[in-house]
Structures are given as C-alpha cells and as structure tokens.
Amino acid sequence: MAFLRSAVRRMVSAVRSPPAPICRTSTRSYSSEPTREKGVPYEKTLKQQDQASTGPSKPLPRSADVVVIGGGSLGCQTIYHLAKMGVTNVVLLERDRLTAGTTWHTAGLLWQLRPSDVEVELLAHTRNVISKDLEEETGLHTGWIQNGGLFIASNKQRLDEYKRLMSLGKVYGIESHVLSPAETKDLYPLMNVDDLYGTLYVPKDGTMDPAGTCTTLTRAASARGATVIENCRVTGIQVRTDDLGVKRVKAVETPHGTIETPCVVNCAGVWATKLGEMAGVKVPLVAMHHAYVVTERIEGIKNMPNVRDHDASVYLRLQGDALSVGGYEHNPIFWDEVSDKFAFSLFDLDWDVFMQHIDGAINRVPVLEQTGIKSTVCGPESFTADHKPLMGEAPEVRGFFLGCGFNSAGMMLGGGCGRELAHWIIHGRPEKDMYGYDIRRFHNSLTDNQRWIRERSHESYAKNYSLVFPFDEPLASRNMRKDPFHQVSGAALLEQGCVFQERHGWERPGWFNKHGRAPVKNYDFYGAYENKKNVNYKYSELLSKEYTFDFPPHHDVIKNECLSCRHGVAVFDMSYFGKFYLTGPDAKKAADWLFTADVNKKPGSTVYTCMLNKRGGTESDLTVSRLEPGAANLPLAPESNGDAYYLAIGGAVAEHNWNHIRTVLQDQGFRCNLTDHSEDMGMISIQGPKSRELLQEVLDTDLSNEAFPFSTHKVVNAAGHKVRAMRLSFVGELGWELHIPRDSCLPVYHALMAAGAKHGIINSGYRAIDSLSIEKGYRHWHADLRPDDTPLEAGLGFTCKLKSSIPFQGRDRLEKQKEEGLRRRIVCFTIDEKIPMFGLEAIFRNGVPVGHLRRADYGFFIDKTIGYGYVRNPDGGVVSADFIKSGDFTLERMGVTYKAKAHLKTPFDPENKRVKGIYA
C-alpha cells in the first residue's frame, strides 16, 4: 500500500511532465474504462453497460414544448421542475447515459452558506429537493447524507468572513456555530488545530450522490409525463426568422429524427459551447481538468463533516470511511480539444499540478500522510469568467436557453437553478434575482473574446477559495473597453492617481490615490504557465490594501472626494453609461408600455423611471429624455419624424437593459428602432454647490433655475463643442451631466478643469458616488433594487404613473400590491458606532430576524454608517410605517449586534433642497 505523500512523490518522479507552454493545454490520454486506480468513489454510476447499443432508449416524439439537452444535474433538475410546474410535453436528450460527462464524477458537496442571499436561497431549495421532496414523491432515496460542513479559518480575516456568513444564515434559519480550535478538535479528533484561528460548523450541510439524485429526478419527471431519452446525440438546432426579423428556435436534429420545438435548454456542460454554435449562440466558458484523489480506509473518520480549508485551497469530502481530497490550484489544465466521445471517461491525473493540494490536506489531517491512495479522479469541468453559471435566454436566438457553466457547483446549485430556469422558460423571467447568473450580464463584445474568456476564467478558478472582499477587482483581461477620456485624459487621470474599476469590460474611475500612478498591467496568470509575474505592480498593491473588512487605508481619500462634492464641486467620469435611442412609428406606444413613469412630457424633459417585468419586478432604473423630432445629428440626436427618446442607463447593466427592451419590443410587436451609441459619446457629471457657477463659464446657456430647471436637458455649446446638458444628480447635489461626442470629450474636459481650478474642482470616482448616493437614498440597481423588488417595495412609487390610465408592463401587479399592502419594504438604517458595513448584515426587529442589508456604506456628510435593506413582517402581515416606527432594530455584523435607527426617509436632505440649488 502506498502512503499519500510518498506515493505521490514516486508518481511525480516517474511520470514528470515536460516544461509547460505559456498556457498549458491538455493532449493527455483518457480512459473510458475506470479502474481501481482511476475511478469515482461511488458504488453506483449510470455508465452504459451495453457498449454495442447505438439507438435511443425511447422513440423520439415529433414535437415538444421544450427540449432539454444534457442529462447531468442541471438537465435533470430542469426537466423535473418543468414537469412539476405543469409543462409535461418536455423531452430530455442525453447523448450517452444520464450523468455522463461531468456530473457522474462530481464530489457532490453541498454547503448552505455563501456570501450571497440569492445563492443561499438556491442552495436551500436544492437541499429540500434532494433530502425531502424527491423521497416523498417517489419513495426513493437520493443518496443524500447529512454529515455537516466545517469551514477552516487560519487567520482573523477568514474567520470574519465566516462570521458574516453566520449572520446572514440567521436570517434564513440556517444553523451554524463558530468554534474555537479546542471545540473543533472535539468535533473532528483527527484534525490538526494547532494553526487554526477558528472554524464555522454548519451541522446540516451534506453530500449528494450524482447517480441517485439524477435517477430520482428523472423518475419523478417521467411520472408527470416528461420523456427522458438516452443515447441520442444532438446534431443540429434549426433556427427560423419570423416576420419581424427575429431569430427563434424551430427544431432539434438528431441522427434518429427531428423534434419540432420552440424552446431548447442547453444543459450540455463542457459541450455547451459546441451546442450553442449549432444555433449561432455564444456560450462563454472554458473546459478545465478538475481532480480529487480518494484515500484508503481511515480509522476514526466515519461520520466526520466535510471540510473546506480555504486558505490551503483544499477540501476533504467524507466518503464512507475514507476521504476524497481536492482543491483549486493556480495552474489548472485547460482542455481545449473537447472530445464528443468523452462520456464516462477520466484524464490521467497530472501530479505536478495536483501536488500542491497534498501538503495542505496532510497538514489539516495528519493521518493522511500514512494513508494509501485508492483511486484518482480527474475529469472535465466547465468554468466561466466570474465563476458563476450561464443561465437565461440567449440574446442571439429567442427560445434558446442556457443552463451551463456551473464551475463544479452544478450539483449543489442544481435544484435552485433548475427551478428558476423552469420559471424563466414558462413565465419569461425567473422568480428570484438571477442577474448574477444571467448570460446578459456580459457585454456582447466579450462573450466571444477568447482572451477575455480564458484569462477571466483562469483568475476566477484560481481565486475560488480566496476571501470575498467587498471592493475586490479582477486583474485579468483589463482595458477591454475604454471611454473617450481613457487614452489621453485617462493618462491625466492616471497622473492624478486614478485607481480604475472594471465594469462590463469598461475601465471606470474608482478613486484617486494621492501617491502617484497605478496603471493596470497585462494579466500574468499569477505566474502560472511559465508567465513572468508582474513586479512593482502598484495597482495590485493598492487592491491588496482593500482586502479588509475594516475601513480601507484610503478611507479619508474617499471622504475628501465626497465632501468636496458636498461643499464645492467635483467631476465624475461616467462615460461607461449605456446610451440608447428609441425611435420609430411605435416609439410612443413602446415608451408608454416600457416605462413606469410618464415620459411623454414635452421635448426637453428628462424623467427618472423604472422598467418592470410581468410580475412587477424592477428590471431597470434609468433616465429617459424626450427629444425634438428632426434630422439626425449623431451622436447627439437621431433622425426622427415623430417621437424619439434618449435612454441613459448604468453601464454595468447596459447589456441587460438592451436585451430587456428588445425582448419587450418583440413580444409586443412594436415597430421601433433601438440604437446603441454608448461607444460614441463620453459622459461627465459636474456636481456640487459650485457647479452652476463653474459651468456658467463654460456653457453658452443660462443655467438659472428658471431657464434650466431640474429634470430637463438641452443641446448647448461647451468650449465651442456641441454637448447635451442634463440637469440631474445621482449624488443629491446641484449639478449637470454633459453627454459629449467622442471627439469633443477632451477639449470640453480640459476647459472644465481649467475653469474649475479657482473653485477647487477635483476628480472623483465611483467609490465616492457609492457613498454619496446611499447617503442621499438613491437606489443602485442590482443592490437595493432588483428584479425581485417592485418599485412600491423599493420606495419608488413616485416613478409609477398609477394615477393615470396609461397601461404599462407590470402595472396590474403593482395595483394589486398597492391594494393588499406591502409585505416587505425598504428601510434605511444608521448606526452611531464608526463600524464599516458592506451589505448582508442581518436586520433584527425586537430580537427577531426580519431581513438583511442589501447595501451599506459610510456617509461622510452625516458621519454615519448607512445601510438599506428590505424588512418583512415575520407574521407575514403588512409592513406599515407604524410597523417600522414601533420596532426596536439592531444590525448584526460578524456576530456582533449594533443598535440601529430606522428611517423611512433619507436622513440627508429629505426635502430635496440641494438638487434644486437651495443651500442654507
């Protein structure tokens, strides 16, 4: 019997691989016959027994309402939930046997706590399905084992992260306990705790069985009328073009016949990119080798919890009386030549790559050093640019849905995501806020950019077990999209110490470092694949100082940016905003239907509004400006003989908005033109009490309240250049936005800075915007305003034209909600202690959890920490103003509670005097 460390060393010396190329790819052999040395640790798999069989397991129907392609975790969960929701004419096609490809060899771990409220809810549903629902429906056991989970902390910051998870878990009723090293030793006697700071123990975490789960899911689906067909590969996707020029799914082709269908769900895992190509759909994922080893029997290990030692980047999964040991390395092997013949196969394990996990595992459980290796498991997994799945309807083809790219989490996220995907297909949108998984979170220019996909996927893989800090930024694939100020003026910003953030591919100013330039360099793969690691990397060094749950070292720098705006004047580069024009014969009808507010005021008006889904959830907040009809003067004005609108949308969600609008136009049959001029214009915002005095020197128009009221716009001259000026504010001050043609950006900017010098103008970034906007009580979409929040719940009822008779999407749901009363509502909280909060902190009313903060920051003008969260009534009743006023509220941060004051209005300028130019 070979012991773990000595066995590995002998294997490495015997089969040491040659030096790796820049990005190592795999041409290594694989086997279709798992052996004792190379095989999964499950008693049962669904591997095809009759290799000679070539026909499908069932006859193909001529048509189906939905065809799910791929019989792994996601495919089986999706067909199960579709059938459970009443879609019974649904077919699942699997090219081999269920679980083939990736699911059959997955570790099957389920951890209930994640740094995301949505993921906590998704995981909870998966757990309910596999531990309770399926057994009640079928009488079959899925193989679920509730052995608990243990997160290891080797330092204070890691334990702080776990305490954040514990506080969030209390909102959802998830039991967890922070344990001392001694308590951890009592729970797990074989563990070395000498180097531990503490642990987080979650008793009801557990382990799933892939074969048992998928078998039970498909039996339950079949019992409701769904059809599961194995051994039937897909060879093509037929796409038709309708009368409006919209591409739609028509049929699925196989060697055994064609199935007519309006809806396809791509659950093909590693093979999802190839399936997407059949329909002209981009699926941005990469395939990598992902491995674990299975030990021989270990005395005393039985019934121990699963372990994640994040700092060692290793996990230990209980496997009966043995352990599976795996992790995430900094140099994973890419599988570029994805084989269609790879079903129940495994790669040879590359010990050079895997060895880094062994020492960490032995350090944590020393008995492993004297334990033999029973088998190795190295199979393909799909990974994405942000380590989140790819879901939702593809932008390129209507009816083509994605359910792939699960980054080794397909089993534990499968139940929750399968249910949301079923909602998406049936109702057009999911129930929960799935934007973080929606394919539309990525800009279309990135989803087929191989450099971006590869670099980002690598970084996300390598950092999978890293601490999740609030202000982290990627280092991979930066400078993909640059605004008009970036090249020349951006250099000027760099000279002033601009620290850029990345959003949607754009580089945008984050904050301004006082100690010189901090340019973003080309990605070095953290030194992997023989890449030379970046040295003297100021940007990376500044990021590392952000890696804290306390106030960052540059807290006072952001304070200065904020207070300069509050007391003087600041300029914000917001050029990454989406900038769309809506025109055409039905533009007015479309605007009435799309936007909650009445945007059909006289030309020259600008209106803040929302867009809703059919359930009344908020898909977007934006400004809509009505334009004068006339000849084209692009990019400042489109050609229009009638109604025309200019839409300005947060740049990080521009692709989502573009596709939402386009989908609504298609569904309603509106004859409109939607054009994107985001790249053609820059946008700067000049804000603060001195903004009017400054701008009056640069613009050739009267900026008085009477001549240029709030929420209006006009085309004016700025330093001899035509710009569209809008009197708006996202920070709660007197100010204007300037929307500037690309070639005019630099002259206008330099003129503003020259004129502003005597007023003390400074450049400010988005970290200041975050603080200023929350202080004023303005919403950030996908933070304190999401697709599962209605405008009424979010305190944005003023954006809804409910007093008019004009119909708009989601209106019926809002009217019903208004009549019945709000079951939850957004509330502002402040605390007196100088303690940073970032969101996810638990909200308690009279000692009972009633929600969590969605967003939090420090408000420098009021000198308090501010947080916004949605409060529910634990009895299920209406959340009235009296319910809020009569409660005693506390916020729990990392297990410590702080007395909080609840506000129904923002504590900063609640009468909106400052945006009107009224300063005391």
CSV table of N, CA and C in Angstrom, one decimal, residues 31 34 39-42 44-47 69-76 94-109 208-211 213-214 266-273 285-292 315 317 328 333 335 338-347 377-383 403-412 461:
chain,number,residue,atom,x,y,z
A,31,SER,N,-9.2,7.6,-20.4
A,31,SER,CA,-9.6,6.2,-20.4
A,31,SER,C,-11.1,6.1,-20.4
A,34,PRO,N,-13.0,3.2,-16.2
A,34,PRO,CA,-12.5,3.5,-14.9
A,34,PRO,C,-11.9,2.3,-14.2
A,39,GLY,N,-10.9,6.1,-10.8
A,39,GLY,CA,-12.3,5.9,-10.8
A,39,GLY,C,-13.0,6.6,-9.7
A,40,VAL,N,-14.3,6.9,-9.9
A,40,VAL,CA,-15.0,7.6,-8.9
A,40,VAL,C,-15.4,6.8,-7.7
A,41,PRO,N,-15.5,7.4,-6.5
A,41,PRO,CA,-15.8,6.6,-5.3
A,41,PRO,C,-17.2,6.3,-5.0
A,42,TYR,N,-18.0,6.1,-6.1
A,42,TYR,CA,-19.4,5.8,-5.9
A,42,TYR,C,-19.7,4.3,-6.2
A,44,LYS,N,-22.4,3.2,-7.3
A,44,LYS,CA,-23.2,3.1,-8.5
A,44,LYS,C,-23.0,4.3,-9.4
A,45,THR,N,-22.8,4.0,-10.7
A,45,THR,CA,-22.8,5.0,-11.7
A,45,THR,C,-23.8,4.6,-12.8
A,46,LEU,N,-24.2,5.5,-13.7
A,46,LEU,CA,-25.1,5.1,-14.7
A,46,LEU,C,-24.4,4.9,-16.0
A,47,LYS,N,-23.1,4.5,-16.0
A,47,LYS,CA,-22.3,4.2,-17.2
A,47,LYS,C,-23.0,3.1,-18.0
A,69,ILE,N,-31.3,19.6,-23.4
A,69,ILE,CA,-30.2,18.8,-23.9
A,69,ILE,C,-29.1,18.7,-22.9
A,70,GLY,N,-28.9,17.5,-22.5
A,70,GLY,CA,-27.9,17.2,-21.4
A,70,GLY,C,-28.5,16.6,-20.2
A,71,GLY,N,-28.1,15.4,-19.8
A,71,GLY,CA,-28.7,14.6,-18.7
A,71,GLY,C,-27.8,14.7,-17.5
A,72,GLY,N,-27.2,15.8,-17.2
A,72,GLY,CA,-26.5,16.0,-16.0
A,72,GLY,C,-27.4,16.6,-14.9
A,73,SER,N,-26.8,17.1,-13.9
A,73,SER,CA,-27.5,17.6,-12.8
A,73,SER,C,-28.5,18.7,-13.2
A,74,LEU,N,-28.0,19.7,-14.0
A,74,LEU,CA,-28.9,20.8,-14.4
A,74,LEU,C,-30.0,20.3,-15.3
A,75,GLY,N,-29.7,19.4,-16.3
A,75,GLY,CA,-30.7,18.9,-17.2
A,75,GLY,C,-31.8,18.2,-16.4
A,76,CYS,N,-31.4,17.3,-15.5
A,76,CYS,CA,-32.4,16.5,-14.8
A,76,CYS,C,-33.2,17.4,-13.8
A,94,GLU,N,-30.1,12.9,-23.9
A,94,GLU,CA,-28.8,12.7,-23.4
A,94,GLU,C,-28.0,11.9,-24.4
A,95,ARG,N,-26.9,12.3,-24.8
A,95,ARG,CA,-26.1,11.6,-25.9
A,95,ARG,C,-25.6,10.3,-25.4
A,96,ASP,N,-25.4,10.1,-24.1
A,96,ASP,CA,-24.9,8.8,-23.6
A,96,ASP,C,-25.9,8.3,-22.5
A,97,ARG,N,-25.5,8.2,-21.3
A,97,ARG,CA,-26.3,7.9,-20.2
A,97,ARG,C,-26.4,9.1,-19.3
A,98,LEU,N,-27.5,9.1,-18.5
A,98,LEU,CA,-27.6,10.2,-17.5
A,98,LEU,C,-26.3,10.3,-16.7
A,99,THR,N,-26.0,11.5,-16.4
A,99,THR,CA,-24.8,11.9,-15.6
A,99,THR,C,-23.5,11.9,-16.4
A,100,ALA,N,-23.5,11.5,-17.6
A,100,ALA,CA,-22.3,11.4,-18.4
A,100,ALA,C,-21.6,12.7,-18.6
A,101,GLY,N,-20.3,12.7,-18.7
A,101,GLY,CA,-19.6,14.0,-18.9
A,101,GLY,C,-18.9,14.5,-17.6
A,102,THR,N,-19.7,15.2,-16.8
A,102,THR,CA,-19.1,15.8,-15.6
A,102,THR,C,-19.8,15.3,-14.4
A,103,THR,N,-21.2,15.3,-14.4
A,103,THR,CA,-21.9,15.0,-13.2
A,103,THR,C,-21.5,13.7,-12.5
A,104,TRP,N,-21.3,12.7,-13.3
A,104,TRP,CA,-21.0,11.3,-12.7
A,104,TRP,C,-19.9,11.3,-11.8
A,105,HIS,N,-18.9,12.2,-12.0
A,105,HIS,CA,-17.7,12.1,-11.1
A,105,HIS,C,-17.6,13.3,-10.2
A,106,THR,N,-18.6,14.1,-10.1
A,106,THR,CA,-18.6,15.3,-9.2
A,106,THR,C,-18.5,14.9,-7.7
A,107,ALA,N,-17.9,15.7,-6.9
A,107,ALA,CA,-17.7,15.5,-5.5
A,107,ALA,C,-19.1,15.5,-4.8
A,108,GLY,N,-20.0,16.3,-5.2
A,108,GLY,CA,-21.4,16.3,-4.7
A,108,GLY,C,-21.5,17.0,-3.3
A,109,LEU,N,-20.7,18.0,-3.1
A,109,LEU,CA,-20.7,18.7,-1.8
A,109,LEU,C,-21.8,19.7,-1.8
A,208,MET,N,-24.2,14.9,-1.7
A,208,MET,CA,-25.2,14.3,-2.6
A,208,MET,C,-24.5,13.2,-3.4
A,209,ASP,N,-25.4,12.3,-3.9
A,209,ASP,CA,-25.0,11.2,-4.8
A,209,ASP,C,-25.4,11.5,-6.2
A,210,PRO,N,-24.5,11.7,-7.2
A,210,PRO,CA,-25.0,12.1,-8.5
A,210,PRO,C,-25.9,11.1,-9.2
A,211,ALA,N,-25.6,9.8,-9.2
A,211,ALA,CA,-26.5,8.8,-9.8
A,211,ALA,C,-27.8,8.8,-9.2
A,213,THR,N,-29.4,11.0,-7.3
A,213,THR,CA,-30.1,12.2,-7.5
A,213,THR,C,-30.7,12.3,-8.9
A,214,CYS,N,-29.9,12.1,-9.9
A,214,CYS,CA,-30.4,12.2,-11.3
A,214,CYS,C,-31.4,11.1,-11.6
A,266,ASN,N,-30.0,24.5,-23.1
A,266,ASN,CA,-28.6,24.0,-23.3
A,266,ASN,C,-28.0,23.7,-21.9
A,267,CYS,N,-28.1,22.4,-21.5
A,267,CYS,CA,-27.5,21.9,-20.3
A,267,CYS,C,-26.4,20.9,-20.5
A,268,ALA,N,-25.6,21.3,-21.6
A,268,ALA,CA,-24.6,20.3,-22.1
A,268,ALA,C,-23.2,20.5,-21.4
A,269,GLY,N,-23.1,21.3,-20.4
A,269,GLY,CA,-21.9,21.4,-19.6
A,269,GLY,C,-20.7,21.8,-20.4
A,270,VAL,N,-19.6,21.0,-20.4
A,270,VAL,CA,-18.4,21.3,-21.1
A,270,VAL,C,-18.7,21.4,-22.6
A,271,TRP,N,-19.7,20.8,-23.1
A,271,TRP,CA,-20.0,20.7,-24.5
A,271,TRP,C,-21.0,21.8,-24.9
A,272,ALA,N,-21.4,22.7,-24.0
A,272,ALA,CA,-22.4,23.7,-24.2
A,272,ALA,C,-22.0,24.7,-25.3
A,273,THR,N,-20.7,25.0,-25.4
A,273,THR,CA,-20.2,25.9,-26.5
A,273,THR,C,-20.5,25.4,-27.8
A,285,LEU,N,-17.6,29.9,-22.0
A,285,LEU,CA,-17.0,29.1,-21.0
A,285,LEU,C,-15.8,28.4,-21.5
A,286,VAL,N,-15.0,27.9,-20.6
A,286,VAL,CA,-13.8,27.0,-20.9
A,286,VAL,C,-13.9,25.7,-20.2
A,287,ALA,N,-13.2,24.7,-20.7
A,287,ALA,CA,-13.2,23.4,-20.0
A,287,ALA,C,-11.8,23.3,-19.4
A,288,MET,N,-11.8,22.8,-18.2
A,288,MET,CA,-10.5,22.5,-17.5
A,288,MET,C,-10.6,21.1,-16.8
A,289,HIS,N,-9.4,20.6,-16.5
A,289,HIS,CA,-9.3,19.4,-15.7
A,289,HIS,C,-9.6,19.8,-14.2
A,290,HIS,N,-10.3,19.0,-13.6
A,290,HIS,CA,-10.6,19.2,-12.1
A,290,HIS,C,-10.5,17.9,-11.5
A,291,ALA,N,-9.7,17.8,-10.4
A,291,ALA,CA,-9.4,16.5,-9.8
A,291,ALA,C,-9.5,16.4,-8.3
A,292,TYR,N,-9.7,15.1,-7.9
A,292,TYR,CA,-9.5,14.8,-6.5
A,292,TYR,C,-9.0,13.4,-6.4
A,315,TYR,N,-10.3,20.8,-0.2
A,315,TYR,CA,-11.5,20.3,0.5
A,315,TYR,C,-11.3,18.8,0.8
A,317,ARG,N,-13.7,15.6,1.5
A,317,ARG,CA,-15.1,15.1,1.5
A,317,ARG,C,-15.2,13.7,2.1
A,328,TYR,N,-8.5,23.8,-5.6
A,328,TYR,CA,-8.4,24.7,-6.7
A,328,TYR,C,-7.0,25.2,-6.8
A,333,ILE,N,-5.3,22.9,-15.7
A,333,ILE,CA,-5.0,22.5,-17.1
A,333,ILE,C,-6.3,22.7,-18.0
A,335,TRP,N,-8.6,22.2,-21.1
A,335,TRP,CA,-8.9,21.2,-22.1
A,335,TRP,C,-9.5,21.8,-23.4
A,338,VAL,N,-12.0,19.6,-26.9
A,338,VAL,CA,-13.1,18.9,-26.2
A,338,VAL,C,-13.6,17.8,-27.1
A,339,SER,N,-13.6,16.6,-26.6
A,339,SER,CA,-14.0,15.4,-27.4
A,339,SER,C,-15.5,15.1,-27.2
A,340,ASP,N,-16.2,14.8,-28.3
A,340,ASP,CA,-17.5,14.4,-28.2
A,340,ASP,C,-17.7,12.9,-27.7
A,341,LYS,N,-16.6,12.2,-27.7
A,341,LYS,CA,-16.6,10.8,-27.3
A,341,LYS,C,-16.4,10.6,-25.8
A,342,PHE,N,-16.1,11.7,-25.1
A,342,PHE,CA,-15.8,11.7,-23.7
A,342,PHE,C,-17.1,11.6,-22.9
A,343,ALA,N,-17.4,10.5,-22.3
A,343,ALA,CA,-18.7,10.3,-21.6
A,343,ALA,C,-18.4,9.9,-20.2
A,344,PHE,N,-18.1,8.7,-19.9
A,344,PHE,CA,-17.7,8.2,-18.6
A,344,PHE,C,-16.2,8.0,-18.6
A,345,SER,N,-15.5,9.0,-18.9
A,345,SER,CA,-14.0,8.9,-19.0
A,345,SER,C,-13.4,9.8,-18.0
A,346,LEU,N,-12.1,9.5,-17.8
A,346,LEU,CA,-11.3,10.3,-16.9
A,346,LEU,C,-9.9,10.6,-17.5
A,347,PHE,N,-9.3,11.7,-17.1
A,347,PHE,CA,-8.0,12.0,-17.6
A,347,PHE,C,-7.0,11.4,-16.6
A,377,VAL,N,-9.3,10.8,-9.5
A,377,VAL,CA,-10.5,11.2,-10.3
A,377,VAL,C,-10.1,12.5,-10.9
A,378,CYS,N,-9.9,12.6,-12.2
A,378,CYS,CA,-9.6,13.8,-12.9
A,378,CYS,C,-10.5,13.9,-14.1
A,379,GLY,N,-11.5,14.8,-14.1
A,379,GLY,CA,-12.5,14.9,-15.2
A,379,GLY,C,-12.6,16.3,-15.7
A,380,PRO,N,-13.4,16.4,-16.7
A,380,PRO,CA,-13.6,17.8,-17.2
A,380,PRO,C,-14.7,18.5,-16.5
A,381,GLU,N,-14.5,19.8,-16.3
A,381,GLU,CA,-15.5,20.7,-15.7
A,381,GLU,C,-15.5,22.0,-16.5
A,382,SER,N,-16.6,22.7,-16.5
A,382,SER,CA,-16.7,23.9,-17.3
A,382,SER,C,-16.6,25.1,-16.3
A,383,PHE,N,-15.9,26.2,-16.7
A,383,PHE,CA,-15.7,27.3,-15.9
A,383,PHE,C,-15.9,28.6,-16.7
A,403,GLY,N,-28.3,26.7,-19.4
A,403,GLY,CA,-28.2,26.2,-18.1
A,403,GLY,C,-26.9,25.5,-17.9
A,404,CYS,N,-25.8,26.2,-18.0
A,404,CYS,CA,-24.5,25.5,-18.1
A,404,CYS,C,-23.4,26.4,-17.4
A,405,GLY,N,-22.1,25.9,-17.5
A,405,GLY,CA,-21.1,26.7,-16.9
A,405,GLY,C,-21.1,26.8,-15.4
A,406,PHE,N,-21.3,25.7,-14.7
A,406,PHE,CA,-21.5,25.7,-13.2
A,406,PHE,C,-20.3,25.7,-12.4
A,407,ASN,N,-19.1,25.6,-12.9
A,407,ASN,CA,-17.9,25.8,-12.1
A,407,ASN,C,-17.8,24.8,-10.9
A,408,SER,N,-18.1,23.6,-11.2
A,408,SER,CA,-18.1,22.5,-10.2
A,408,SER,C,-19.2,22.6,-9.2
A,409,ALA,N,-20.2,23.4,-9.4
A,409,ALA,CA,-21.2,23.6,-8.4
A,409,ALA,C,-22.6,23.2,-8.9
A,410,GLY,N,-22.6,22.4,-10.0
A,410,GLY,CA,-23.8,22.0,-10.7
A,410,GLY,C,-24.7,21.2,-9.8
A,411,MET,N,-24.2,20.4,-8.9
A,411,MET,CA,-25.0,19.5,-8.1
A,411,MET,C,-25.6,20.4,-7.0
A,412,MET,N,-24.9,21.2,-6.3
A,412,MET,CA,-25.4,21.9,-5.2
A,412,MET,C,-26.3,23.1,-5.6
A,461,TYR,N,-11.1,30.8,-11.3
A,461,TYR,CA,-10.8,29.4,-10.8
A,461,TYR,C,-9.7,29.5,-9.7
